[in-house]
PDB file of C-alpha atoms and ligand atoms in Angstrom:
ATOM      1  CA  MET Q   1     -11.817 -12.969  15.381  1.00 57.00           C
ATOM      2  CA  GLN Q   2     -12.768  -9.626  16.938  1.00 60.00           C
ATOM      3  CA  THR Q   3     -14.813  -7.350  14.686  1.00 66.00           C
ATOM      4  CA  ASN Q   4     -14.315  -3.599  14.615  1.00 68.00           C
ATOM      5  CA  PRO Q   5     -17.847  -2.339  13.858  1.00 74.00           C
ATOM      6  CA  LEU Q   6     -16.374   0.498  11.800  1.00 79.00           C
ATOM      7  CA  LEU Q   7     -15.315  -1.998   9.143  1.00 96.00           C
ATOM      8  CA  ALA Q   8     -18.096  -4.569   9.448  1.00 96.00           C
ATOM      9  CA  GLY Q   9     -19.873  -4.822   6.105  1.00 96.00           C
ATOM     10  CA  LYS Q  10     -17.142  -2.887   4.285  1.00 98.00           C
ATOM     11  CA  VAL Q  11     -15.376  -4.245   1.223  1.00 98.00           C
ATOM     12  CA  ALA Q  12     -11.666  -3.656   0.753  1.00 98.00           C
ATOM     13  CA  ILE Q  13      -9.383  -4.302  -2.198  1.00 99.00           C
ATOM     14  CA  VAL Q  14      -5.756  -4.859  -1.193  1.00 99.00           C
ATOM     15  CA  THR Q  15      -3.122  -4.967  -3.929  1.00 98.00           C
ATOM     16  CA  GLY Q  16       0.119  -6.901  -3.543  1.00 98.00           C
ATOM     17  CA  ALA Q  17      -1.512  -9.126  -0.928  1.00 98.00           C
ATOM     18  CA  ALA Q  18       0.098 -12.479  -1.715  1.00 98.00           C
ATOM     19  CA  GLN Q  19       2.808 -11.925   0.867  1.00 98.00           C
ATOM     20  CA  GLY Q  20       4.524  -9.430   3.112  1.00 97.00           C
ATOM     21  CA  ILE Q  21       2.868  -6.326   4.473  1.00 98.00           C
ATOM     22  CA  GLY Q  22      -0.023  -6.619   2.003  1.00 98.00           C
ATOM     23  CA  ALA Q  23      -0.951  -9.970   3.545  1.00 98.00           C
ATOM     24  CA  THR Q  24      -0.818  -8.351   6.995  1.00 98.00           C
ATOM     25  CA  TYR Q  25      -3.139  -5.563   5.805  1.00 98.00           C
ATOM     26  CA  ALA Q  26      -5.534  -8.144   4.334  1.00 98.00           C
ATOM     27  CA  LEU Q  27      -5.694 -10.142   7.557  1.00 98.00           C
ATOM     28  CA  ALA Q  28      -6.151  -6.977   9.626  1.00 97.00           C
ATOM     29  CA  LEU Q  29      -8.965  -5.594   7.462  1.00 98.00           C
ATOM     30  CA  ALA Q  30     -10.720  -8.968   7.452  1.00 97.00           C
ATOM     31  CA  GLY Q  31     -10.191  -9.259  11.191  1.00 96.00           C
ATOM     32  CA  ALA Q  32     -11.897  -5.898  11.556  1.00 96.00           C
ATOM     33  CA  GLY Q  33     -14.934  -7.214   9.710  1.00 96.00           C
ATOM     34  CA  ALA Q  34     -14.298  -6.178   6.095  1.00 98.00           C
ATOM     35  CA  SER Q  35     -14.672  -8.561   3.170  1.00 98.00           C
ATOM     36  CA  VAL Q  36     -11.349  -8.454   1.370  1.00 98.00           C
ATOM     37  CA  VAL Q  37     -10.550  -8.771  -2.318  1.00 99.00           C
ATOM     38  CA  LEU Q  38      -6.901  -9.657  -2.677  1.00 99.00           C
ATOM     39  CA  CYS Q  39      -4.749  -9.362  -5.745  1.00 98.00           C
ATOM     40  CA  ASP Q  40      -1.139  -9.789  -6.712  1.00 98.00           C
ATOM     41  CA  VAL Q  41       0.903 -10.830  -9.739  1.00 98.00           C
ATOM     42  CA  MET Q  42       1.596 -13.935  -7.674  1.00 98.00           C
ATOM     43  CA  ASP Q  43      -1.303 -16.171  -6.656  1.00 98.00           C
ATOM     44  CA  PRO Q  44      -2.780 -14.573  -3.491  1.00 98.00           C
ATOM     45  CA  GLN Q  45      -4.586 -17.809  -2.535  1.00 98.00           C
ATOM     46  CA  VAL Q  46      -2.276 -18.388   0.451  1.00 98.00           C
ATOM     47  CA  THR Q  47      -3.498 -15.114   1.981  1.00 98.00           C
ATOM     48  CA  VAL Q  48      -7.106 -15.867   1.036  1.00 98.00           C
ATOM     49  CA  ASP Q  49      -6.752 -19.187   2.884  1.00 98.00           C
ATOM     50  CA  ALA Q  50      -5.207 -17.457   5.906  1.00 98.00           C
ATOM     51  CA  VAL Q  51      -8.063 -14.935   6.047  1.00 98.00           C
ATOM     52  CA  ARG Q  52     -10.663 -17.685   5.796  1.00 98.00           C
ATOM     53  CA  ALA Q  53      -8.862 -19.808   8.389  1.00 98.00           C
ATOM     54  CA  ALA Q  54      -9.101 -16.847  10.764  1.00 97.00           C
ATOM     55  CA  GLY Q  55     -12.868 -16.636  10.146  1.00 97.00           C
ATOM     56  CA  GLY Q  56     -12.766 -13.809   7.615  1.00 97.00           C
ATOM     57  CA  THR Q  57     -14.230 -13.373   4.139  1.00 98.00           C
ATOM     58  CA  ALA Q  58     -11.956 -13.116   1.118  1.00 98.00           C
ATOM     59  CA  ILE Q  59     -11.561 -13.741  -2.553  1.00 98.00           C
ATOM     60  CA  GLY Q  60      -8.337 -13.508  -4.521  1.00 98.00           C
ATOM     61  CA  ARG Q  61      -7.367 -12.830  -8.099  1.00 98.00           C
ATOM     62  CA  ILE Q  62      -4.060 -12.907  -9.889  1.00 98.00           C
ATOM     63  CA  THR Q  63      -3.865  -9.354 -11.240  1.00 98.00           C
ATOM     64  CA  ASP Q  64      -1.142  -7.186 -12.676  1.00 98.00           C
ATOM     65  CA  VAL Q  65      -2.123  -3.810 -11.279  1.00 98.00           C
ATOM     66  CA  THR Q  66      -0.314  -1.988 -14.069  1.00 98.00           C
ATOM     67  CA  ASP Q  67      -2.826  -3.420 -16.553  1.00 98.00           C
ATOM     68  CA  GLU Q  68      -6.066  -1.459 -16.904  1.00 98.00           C
ATOM     69  CA  ALA Q  69      -8.096  -4.379 -18.256  1.00 98.00           C
ATOM     70  CA  GLN Q  70      -7.020  -6.710 -15.448  1.00 98.00           C
ATOM     71  CA  VAL Q  71      -7.749  -4.053 -12.825  1.00 98.00           C
ATOM     72  CA  ALA Q  72     -11.203  -3.451 -14.348  1.00 98.00           C
ATOM     73  CA  GLN Q  73     -11.855  -7.186 -14.022  1.00 98.00           C
ATOM     74  CA  LEU Q  74     -10.671  -7.111 -10.411  1.00 98.00           C
ATOM     75  CA  VAL Q  75     -13.043  -4.290  -9.485  1.00 98.00           C
ATOM     76  CA  ALA Q  76     -15.877  -6.016 -11.350  1.00 98.00           C
ATOM     77  CA  ALA Q  77     -15.137  -9.237  -9.445  1.00 98.00           C
ATOM     78  CA  ALA Q  78     -15.243  -7.351  -6.139  1.00 98.00           C
ATOM     79  CA  ILE Q  79     -18.606  -5.756  -6.963  1.00 98.00           C
ATOM     80  CA  ASP Q  80     -19.919  -9.057  -8.272  1.00 98.00           C
ATOM     81  CA  ALA Q  81     -18.904 -10.870  -5.087  1.00 98.00           C
ATOM     82  CA  TYR Q  82     -19.759  -8.253  -2.475  1.00 98.00           C
ATOM     83  CA  GLY Q  83     -21.805  -5.542  -4.220  1.00 98.00           C
ATOM     84  CA  GLN Q  84     -19.490  -2.606  -3.539  1.00 98.00           C
ATOM     85  CA  VAL Q  85     -15.941  -1.386  -2.937  1.00 98.00           C
ATOM     86  CA  ASP Q  86     -15.452   0.849   0.096  1.00 98.00           C
ATOM     87  CA  ILE Q  87     -11.683   0.734   0.553  1.00 99.00           C
ATOM     88  CA  LEU Q  88      -8.714   0.473  -1.790  1.00 99.00           C
ATOM     89  CA  VAL Q  89      -5.273  -0.191  -0.351  1.00 99.00           C
ATOM     90  CA  ASN Q  90      -2.601   0.499  -2.960  1.00 99.00           C
ATOM     91  CA  ASN Q  91       0.172  -1.629  -1.486  1.00 98.00           C
ATOM     92  CA  ALA Q  92       1.656  -3.452  -4.505  1.00 98.00           C
ATOM     93  CA  ALA Q  93       5.090  -2.232  -5.486  1.00 98.00           C
ATOM     94  CA  LEU Q  94       8.504  -3.236  -6.651  1.00 98.00           C
ATOM     95  CA  PHE Q  95      10.665  -2.992  -3.548  1.00 95.00           C
ATOM     96  CA  GLY Q  96      12.522  -5.911  -1.967  1.00 87.00           C
ATOM     97  CA  GLY Q  97      13.972  -7.386  -5.115  1.00 90.00           C
ATOM     98  CA  LEU Q  98      15.446  -4.094  -6.270  1.00 95.00           C
ATOM     99  CA  PRO Q  99      19.235  -4.180  -6.145  1.00 94.00           C
ATOM    100  CA  ARG Q 100      20.631  -1.248  -4.176  1.00 93.00           C
ATOM    101  CA  LYS Q 101      22.878   0.758  -6.470  1.00 96.00           C
ATOM    102  CA  ARG Q 102      24.046   4.256  -7.239  1.00 98.00           C
ATOM    103  CA  PHE Q 103      21.623   6.135  -9.453  1.00 98.00           C
ATOM    104  CA  THR Q 104      24.369   6.448 -12.026  1.00 98.00           C
ATOM    105  CA  GLU Q 105      24.126   2.663 -12.420  1.00 98.00           C
ATOM    106  CA  ILE Q 106      20.317   2.443 -12.680  1.00 98.00           C
ATOM    107  CA  THR Q 107      19.325   1.866 -16.293  1.00 98.00           C
ATOM    108  CA  ALA Q 108      16.502   3.789 -17.936  1.00 98.00           C
ATOM    109  CA  ASP Q 109      14.595   0.509 -18.303  1.00 98.00           C
ATOM    110  CA  GLU Q 110      14.942  -0.224 -14.580  1.00 98.00           C
ATOM    111  CA  TRP Q 111      13.739   3.308 -13.856  1.00 98.00           C
ATOM    112  CA  ASP Q 112      10.708   2.903 -16.111  1.00 98.00           C
ATOM    113  CA  ARG Q 113       9.733  -0.474 -14.663  1.00 98.00           C
ATOM    114  CA  VAL Q 114       9.746   0.800 -11.070  1.00 98.00           C
ATOM    115  CA  MET Q 115       7.782   3.903 -12.045  1.00 98.00           C
ATOM    116  CA  ILE Q 116       5.242   1.847 -13.958  1.00 97.00           C
ATOM    117  CA  VAL Q 117       4.554  -0.546 -11.100  1.00 98.00           C
ATOM    118  CA  ASN Q 118       4.830   1.901  -8.215  1.00 98.00           C
ATOM    119  CA  THR Q 119       3.050   4.923  -9.660  1.00 98.00           C
ATOM    120  CA  ARG Q 120       1.027   3.944 -12.733  1.00 98.00           C
ATOM    121  CA  ALA Q 121      -0.600   1.132 -10.744  1.00 98.00           C
ATOM    122  CA  VAL Q 122      -1.814   3.605  -8.112  1.00 98.00           C
ATOM    123  CA  PHE Q 123      -3.241   5.757 -10.903  1.00 98.00           C
ATOM    124  CA  ILE Q 124      -4.938   2.812 -12.626  1.00 98.00           C
ATOM    125  CA  THR Q 125      -6.458   1.176  -9.547  1.00 98.00           C
ATOM    126  CA  SER Q 126      -7.662   4.479  -8.114  1.00 98.00           C
ATOM    127  CA  LYS Q 127      -9.119   5.462 -11.485  1.00 98.00           C
ATOM    128  CA  ALA Q 128     -10.911   2.116 -11.602  1.00 98.00           C
ATOM    129  CA  VAL Q 129     -12.646   2.474  -8.221  1.00 98.00           C
ATOM    130  CA  ALA Q 130     -13.271   6.239  -8.274  1.00 98.00           C
ATOM    131  CA  PRO Q 131     -16.477   6.219 -10.410  1.00 98.00           C
ATOM    132  CA  HIS Q 132     -18.042   3.504  -8.247  1.00 98.00           C
ATOM    133  CA  MET Q 133     -17.043   5.233  -5.007  1.00 98.00           C
ATOM    134  CA  SER Q 134     -18.196   8.603  -6.385  1.00 98.00           C
ATOM    135  CA  GLU Q 135     -21.599   7.172  -7.223  1.00 98.00           C
ATOM    136  CA  ARG Q 136     -21.903   5.934  -3.653  1.00 98.00           C
ATOM    137  CA  ARG Q 137     -20.409   9.215  -2.358  1.00 98.00           C
ATOM    138  CA  SER Q 138     -18.191   7.236  -0.071  1.00 98.00           C
ATOM    139  CA  GLY Q 139     -14.806   5.588  -0.213  1.00 98.00           C
ATOM    140  CA  ARG Q 140     -11.337   5.473   1.281  1.00 98.00           C
ATOM    141  CA  ILE Q 141      -8.142   5.062  -0.688  1.00 99.00           C
ATOM    142  CA  VAL Q 142      -4.922   4.330   1.179  1.00 99.00           C
ATOM    143  CA  ASN Q 143      -1.729   4.663  -0.824  1.00 99.00           C
ATOM    144  CA  VAL Q 144       1.410   3.080   0.563  1.00 98.00           C
ATOM    145  CA  ALA Q 145       4.517   5.244   0.253  1.00 98.00           C
ATOM    146  CA  SER Q 146       7.734   5.091   2.271  1.00 98.00           C
ATOM    147  CA  THR Q 147       9.867   7.211   4.589  1.00 98.00           C
ATOM    148  CA  THR Q 148      12.717   6.804   2.101  1.00 97.00           C
ATOM    149  CA  VAL Q 149      11.165   9.962   0.606  1.00 98.00           C
ATOM    150  CA  HIS Q 150      11.714  11.946   3.816  1.00 97.00           C
ATOM    151  CA  ASN Q 151      15.105  10.452   4.523  1.00 94.00           C
ATOM    152  CA  GLY Q 152      16.719  10.847   1.120  1.00 95.00           C
ATOM    153  CA  THR Q 153      17.634   7.177   1.215  1.00 94.00           C
ATOM    154  CA  PRO Q 154      20.507   6.517  -1.194  1.00 95.00           C
ATOM    155  CA  PHE Q 155      20.946   3.715  -3.753  1.00 95.00           C
ATOM    156  CA  LEU Q 156      17.236   3.344  -4.621  1.00 96.00           C
ATOM    157  CA  LEU Q 157      16.549   6.515  -6.585  1.00 98.00           C
ATOM    158  CA  HIS Q 158      13.828   5.073  -8.810  1.00 98.00           C
ATOM    159  CA  TYR Q 159      12.017   3.634  -5.779  1.00 98.00           C
ATOM    160  CA  VAL Q 160      12.354   6.851  -3.747  1.00 98.00           C
ATOM    161  CA  ALA Q 161      11.116   8.907  -6.705  1.00 98.00           C
ATOM    162  CA  SER Q 162       8.153   6.573  -7.187  1.00 98.00           C
ATOM    163  CA  LYS Q 163       7.117   6.823  -3.539  1.00 98.00           C
ATOM    164  CA  GLY Q 164       7.492  10.616  -3.621  1.00 98.00           C
ATOM    165  CA  ALA Q 165       5.138  10.555  -6.571  1.00 98.00           C
ATOM    166  CA  VAL Q 166       2.676   8.434  -4.602  1.00 99.00           C
ATOM    167  CA  MET Q 167       2.605  11.071  -1.841  1.00 98.00           C
ATOM    168  CA  ALA Q 168       2.087  13.828  -4.412  1.00 98.00           C
ATOM    169  CA  MET Q 169      -0.631  11.853  -6.199  1.00 98.00           C
ATOM    170  CA  THR Q 170      -2.377  11.322  -2.857  1.00 99.00           C
ATOM    171  CA  ARG Q 171      -2.729  15.077  -2.398  1.00 98.00           C
ATOM    172  CA  SER Q 172      -4.034  15.765  -5.902  1.00 98.00           C
ATOM    173  CA  MET Q 173      -6.424  12.821  -5.833  1.00 98.00           C
ATOM    174  CA  ALA Q 174      -7.702  13.968  -2.432  1.00 98.00           C
ATOM    175  CA  ARG Q 175      -8.451  17.437  -3.855  1.00 98.00           C
ATOM    176  CA  GLU Q 176     -10.313  15.945  -6.832  1.00 98.00           C
ATOM    177  CA  LEU Q 177     -12.258  13.294  -4.948  1.00 98.00           C
ATOM    178  CA  GLY Q 178     -13.221  15.138  -1.763  1.00 98.00           C
ATOM    179  CA  GLU Q 179     -16.401  16.547  -3.269  1.00 98.00           C
ATOM    180  CA  PHE Q 180     -17.517  12.971  -3.935  1.00 98.00           C
ATOM    181  CA  GLY Q 181     -17.004  11.912  -0.332  1.00 98.00           C
ATOM    182  CA  ILE Q 182     -13.826   9.956  -1.052  1.00 98.00           C
ATOM    183  CA  ALA Q 183     -10.795  10.257   1.227  1.00 98.00           C
ATOM    184  CA  VAL Q 184      -7.309   9.619  -0.120  1.00 99.00           C
ATOM    185  CA  ASN Q 185      -4.472   9.282   2.340  1.00 99.00           C
ATOM    186  CA  CYS Q 186      -0.990   7.892   2.385  1.00 98.00           C
ATOM    187  CA  LEU Q 187       0.751   5.539   4.800  1.00 98.00           C
ATOM    188  CA  ALA Q 188       4.529   5.913   4.880  1.00 98.00           C
ATOM    189  CA  PRO Q 189       6.241   3.069   6.731  1.00 98.00           C
ATOM    190  CA  GLY Q 190       9.868   3.030   7.742  1.00 98.00           C
ATOM    191  CA  LEU Q 191      11.986  -0.047   7.071  1.00 97.00           C
ATOM    192  CA  THR Q 192       9.643  -2.874   8.072  1.00 97.00           C
ATOM    193  CA  MET Q 193      10.672  -6.492   8.577  1.00 96.00           C
ATOM    194  CA  SER Q 194       8.789  -8.131   5.728  1.00 95.00           C
ATOM    195  CA  ASP Q 195      10.611 -10.966   3.972  1.00 92.00           C
ATOM    196  CA  ALA Q 196      11.298  -8.561   1.102  1.00 92.00           C
ATOM    197  CA  ALA Q 197      12.936  -6.043   3.422  1.00 92.00           C
ATOM    198  CA  LYS Q 198      14.934  -8.723   5.245  1.00 91.00           C
ATOM    199  CA  THR Q 199      16.392 -10.129   2.050  1.00 87.00           C
ATOM    200  CA  GLY Q 200      16.814  -6.752   0.368  1.00 84.00           C
ATOM    201  CA  SER Q 201      18.603  -4.970   3.223  1.00 87.00           C
ATOM    202  CA  SER Q 202      22.028  -5.603   4.698  1.00 88.00           C
ATOM    203  CA  ALA Q 203      22.426  -6.390   8.410  1.00 91.00           C
ATOM    204  CA  VAL Q 204      24.202  -3.046   8.744  1.00 92.00           C
ATOM    205  CA  ALA Q 205      21.270  -1.186   7.162  1.00 89.00           C
ATOM    206  CA  LEU Q 206      18.763  -2.963   9.393  1.00 92.00           C
ATOM    207  CA  GLU Q 207      20.766  -2.129  12.533  1.00 94.00           C
ATOM    208  CA  ARG Q 208      21.238   1.467  11.403  1.00 94.00           C
ATOM    209  CA  ALA Q 209      17.465   1.759  11.018  1.00 95.00           C
ATOM    210  CA  VAL Q 210      16.931   0.495  14.561  1.00 97.00           C
ATOM    211  CA  GLN Q 211      19.448   2.967  15.989  1.00 97.00           C
ATOM    212  CA  ALA Q 212      17.880   5.887  14.083  1.00 97.00           C
ATOM    213  CA  ARG Q 213      14.482   5.259  15.711  1.00 98.00           C
ATOM    214  CA  SER Q 214      13.195   6.790  18.907  1.00 98.00           C
ATOM    215  CA  PHE Q 215      11.886   3.311  19.720  1.00 98.00           C
ATOM    216  CA  LYS Q 216      15.046   1.251  19.287  1.00 98.00           C
ATOM    217  CA  ARG Q 217      13.686  -1.982  17.912  1.00 98.00           C
ATOM    218  CA  GLU Q 218      12.821  -3.574  14.598  1.00 97.00           C
ATOM    219  CA  GLN Q 219       9.668  -2.291  12.878  1.00 98.00           C
ATOM    220  CA  LEU Q 220       7.245  -5.146  12.229  1.00 98.00           C
ATOM    221  CA  PRO Q 221       4.366  -5.442   9.751  1.00 98.00           C
ATOM    222  CA  ASP Q 222       2.000  -5.560  12.746  1.00 98.00           C
ATOM    223  CA  ASP Q 223       3.123  -2.030  13.686  1.00 98.00           C
ATOM    224  CA  LEU Q 224       1.259  -0.835  10.583  1.00 98.00           C
ATOM    225  CA  ILE Q 225      -2.084  -2.436  11.403  1.00 98.00           C
ATOM    226  CA  GLY Q 226      -3.500   0.295  13.651  1.00 98.00           C
ATOM    227  CA  PRO Q 227      -2.569   3.127  11.268  1.00 98.00           C
ATOM    228  CA  LEU Q 228      -3.946   1.185   8.270  1.00 98.00           C
ATOM    229  CA  LEU Q 229      -7.269   0.497  10.001  1.00 98.00           C
ATOM    230  CA  PHE Q 230      -7.443   4.148  11.043  1.00 98.00           C
ATOM    231  CA  LEU Q 231      -6.967   5.352   7.464  1.00 98.00           C
ATOM    232  CA  ALA Q 232      -9.308   2.684   6.055  1.00 98.00           C
ATOM    233  CA  SER Q 233     -12.140   3.487   8.441  1.00 97.00           C
ATOM    234  CA  ASP Q 234     -14.305   6.472   9.281  1.00 95.00           C
ATOM    235  CA  GLU Q 235     -12.104   6.943  12.363  1.00 96.00           C
ATOM    236  CA  SER Q 236     -10.131   9.208  10.011  1.00 98.00           C
ATOM    237  CA  GLY Q 237     -13.336  10.484   8.411  1.00 96.00           C
ATOM    238  CA  PHE Q 238     -12.379  14.162   8.067  1.00 98.00           C
ATOM    239  CA  MET Q 239      -8.772  13.489   7.059  1.00 98.00           C
ATOM    240  CA  THR Q 240      -7.673  13.493   3.443  1.00 99.00           C
ATOM    241  CA  GLY Q 241      -4.563  14.239   1.397  1.00 98.00           C
ATOM    242  CA  GLN Q 242      -2.332  13.407   4.356  1.00 98.00           C
ATOM    243  CA  THR Q 243       0.694  11.184   4.823  1.00 98.00           C
ATOM    244  CA  LEU Q 244       0.885   9.238   8.059  1.00 98.00           C
ATOM    245  CA  VAL Q 245       4.480   8.337   8.906  1.00 98.00           C
ATOM    246  CA  ILE Q 246       4.959   5.141  10.896  1.00 98.00           C
ATOM    247  CA  ASP Q 247       8.626   4.556  11.616  1.00 98.00           C
ATOM    248  CA  GLY Q 248       9.099   4.426  15.372  1.00 98.00           C
ATOM    249  CA  GLY Q 249      10.051   8.070  15.512  1.00 98.00           C
ATOM    250  CA  THR Q 250      12.850   8.280  12.979  1.00 98.00           C
ATOM    251  CA  THR Q 251      11.238  10.885  10.759  1.00 96.00           C
ATOM    252  CA  MET Q 252       9.469  13.781  12.464  1.00 93.00           C
ATOM    253  CA  VAL Q 253       7.424  15.896  10.080  1.00 79.00           C
TER     254      VAL Q 253
HETATM  255  N1  LIG C 301       9.125  -3.483   3.913  1.00 79.61           N
HETATM  256  C1  LIG C 301       9.530  -2.225   4.045  1.00 79.61           C
HETATM  257  O1  LIG C 301      10.565  -1.922   4.664  1.00 79.61           O
HETATM  258  C2  LIG C 301       8.721  -1.114   3.452  1.00 79.61           C
HETATM  259  C3  LIG C 301       8.945   0.196   3.896  1.00 79.61           C
HETATM  260  C4  LIG C 301       8.198   1.231   3.352  1.00 79.61           C
HETATM  261  C5  LIG C 301       7.239   0.968   2.405  1.00 79.61           C
HETATM  262  N2  LIG C 301       7.054  -0.311   1.998  1.00 79.61           N
HETATM  263  C6  LIG C 301       6.029  -0.548   0.982  1.00 79.61           C
HETATM  264  O2  LIG C 301       5.093  -1.470   1.522  1.00 79.61           O
HETATM  265  C7  LIG C 301       4.552  -2.255   0.449  1.00 79.61           C
HETATM  266  C8  LIG C 301       4.734  -3.725   0.727  1.00 79.61           C
HETATM  267  O3  LIG C 301       6.102  -3.988   0.909  1.00 79.61           O
HETATM  268  P1  LIG C 301       6.641  -5.449   1.294  1.00 79.61           P
HETATM  269  O4  LIG C 301       7.858  -5.233   2.122  1.00 79.61           O
HETATM  270  O5  LIG C 301       5.534  -6.287   1.831  1.00 79.61           O
HETATM  271  O6  LIG C 301       7.135  -5.948  -0.131  1.00 79.61           O
HETATM  272  P2  LIG C 301       6.760  -7.255  -0.981  1.00 79.61           P
HETATM  273  O7  LIG C 301       7.690  -7.249  -2.132  1.00 79.61           O
HETATM  274  O8  LIG C 301       6.738  -8.442  -0.081  1.00 79.61           O
HETATM  275  O9  LIG C 301       5.281  -6.968  -1.435  1.00 79.61           O
HETATM  276  C9  LIG C 301       4.936  -6.319  -2.633  1.00 79.61           C
HETATM  277  C10 LIG C 301       3.903  -7.164  -3.333  1.00 79.61           C
HETATM  278  O10 LIG C 301       3.499  -6.460  -4.506  1.00 79.61           O
HETATM  279  C11 LIG C 301       3.350  -7.430  -5.528  1.00 79.61           C
HETATM  280  N3  LIG C 301       3.439  -6.815  -6.843  1.00 79.61           N
HETATM  281  C12 LIG C 301       4.539  -6.330  -7.463  1.00 79.61           C
HETATM  282  N4  LIG C 301       4.243  -5.902  -8.698  1.00 79.61           N
HETATM  283  C13 LIG C 301       2.914  -6.109  -8.861  1.00 79.61           C
HETATM  284  C14 LIG C 301       2.010  -5.879  -9.925  1.00 79.61           C
HETATM  285  N5  LIG C 301       2.425  -5.346 -11.084  1.00 79.61           N
HETATM  286  N6  LIG C 301       0.721  -6.233  -9.763  1.00 79.61           N
HETATM  287  C15 LIG C 301       0.296  -6.782  -8.604  1.00 79.61           C
HETATM  288  N7  LIG C 301       1.105  -7.034  -7.564  1.00 79.61           N
HETATM  289  C16 LIG C 301       2.397  -6.695  -7.686  1.00 79.61           C
HETATM  290  C17 LIG C 301       4.479  -8.420  -5.288  1.00 79.61           C
HETATM  291  O11 LIG C 301       4.261  -9.647  -5.951  1.00 79.61           O
HETATM  292  C18 LIG C 301       4.451  -8.530  -3.779  1.00 79.61           C
HETATM  293  O12 LIG C 301       3.618  -9.567  -3.337  1.00 79.61           O
HETATM  294  C19 LIG C 301       5.226  -1.749  -0.811  1.00 79.61           C
HETATM  295  O13 LIG C 301       4.465  -0.709  -1.405  1.00 79.61           O
HETATM  296  C20 LIG C 301       6.533  -1.176  -0.290  1.00 79.61           C
HETATM  297  O14 LIG C 301       7.080  -0.227  -1.164  1.00 79.61           O
HETATM  298  C21 LIG C 301       7.758  -1.356   2.485  1.00 79.61           C
END
């Protein structure tokens, strides 16, 4: 495992890391030398094992990131295990399992559930690490949004709204936390071939996404590694409140 000295000795919490892109982020951060604290509503042990098998350092906890008490325990476990939290990657979300439908068919309960997981969780986890990071006058928060916000993607209105909120929250949190040395940025991937995206998207939608790109190929979780490490490290030290779009040149902002 090659260590990026920028992340050696750092400690990163990754939410939604039991599978998919969150697992890729966890492996990448650990591969770059960070100790990773992985959480998910599902048992993240499979990712913990993968990190350790690759020579990295990880612990995992089943955590519902919408629950303040559970998130407080997660942060306490991270500090207990590694003494600090330097990086928070807010990746957990409801996405793949969401049925695509017209907004006129989305129920108010479905709306609320997506908003609670995709926005309240970002608020709760960030709120939980902010005092610790502020005390250390150092920290990097990476919120995961989506280019569905730029593209006006239809049939997922609650999801699109939640990710728009994540971008907006990133800016306001960046303004509040800058004076404490904490950077808050947003990573906005295009349609990325996680298992959730593969099962949740039609073949037509996947092909349409390829054709809309400047680089006409599928977007893979590995395409997000470089941008994630950039935002998680001091390589992006003077950057905050920004959204980095990674979609093979579909969206140009
Ligand atoms: N795959 C894509 O095309 C794509 C594109 C843009 C953005 N994204 C975003 O990237 C992230 C990862 O997407 P993915 O494709 O790997 O999806 P995924 O469904 O595989 O991963 C999401 C993870 O979040 C976890 N999770 C859900 N609710 C949770 C909760 N309350 N507490 C803790 N964990 C919870 C799930 O169990 C799951 O492991 C999401 O934020 C998604 O919105 C994905």
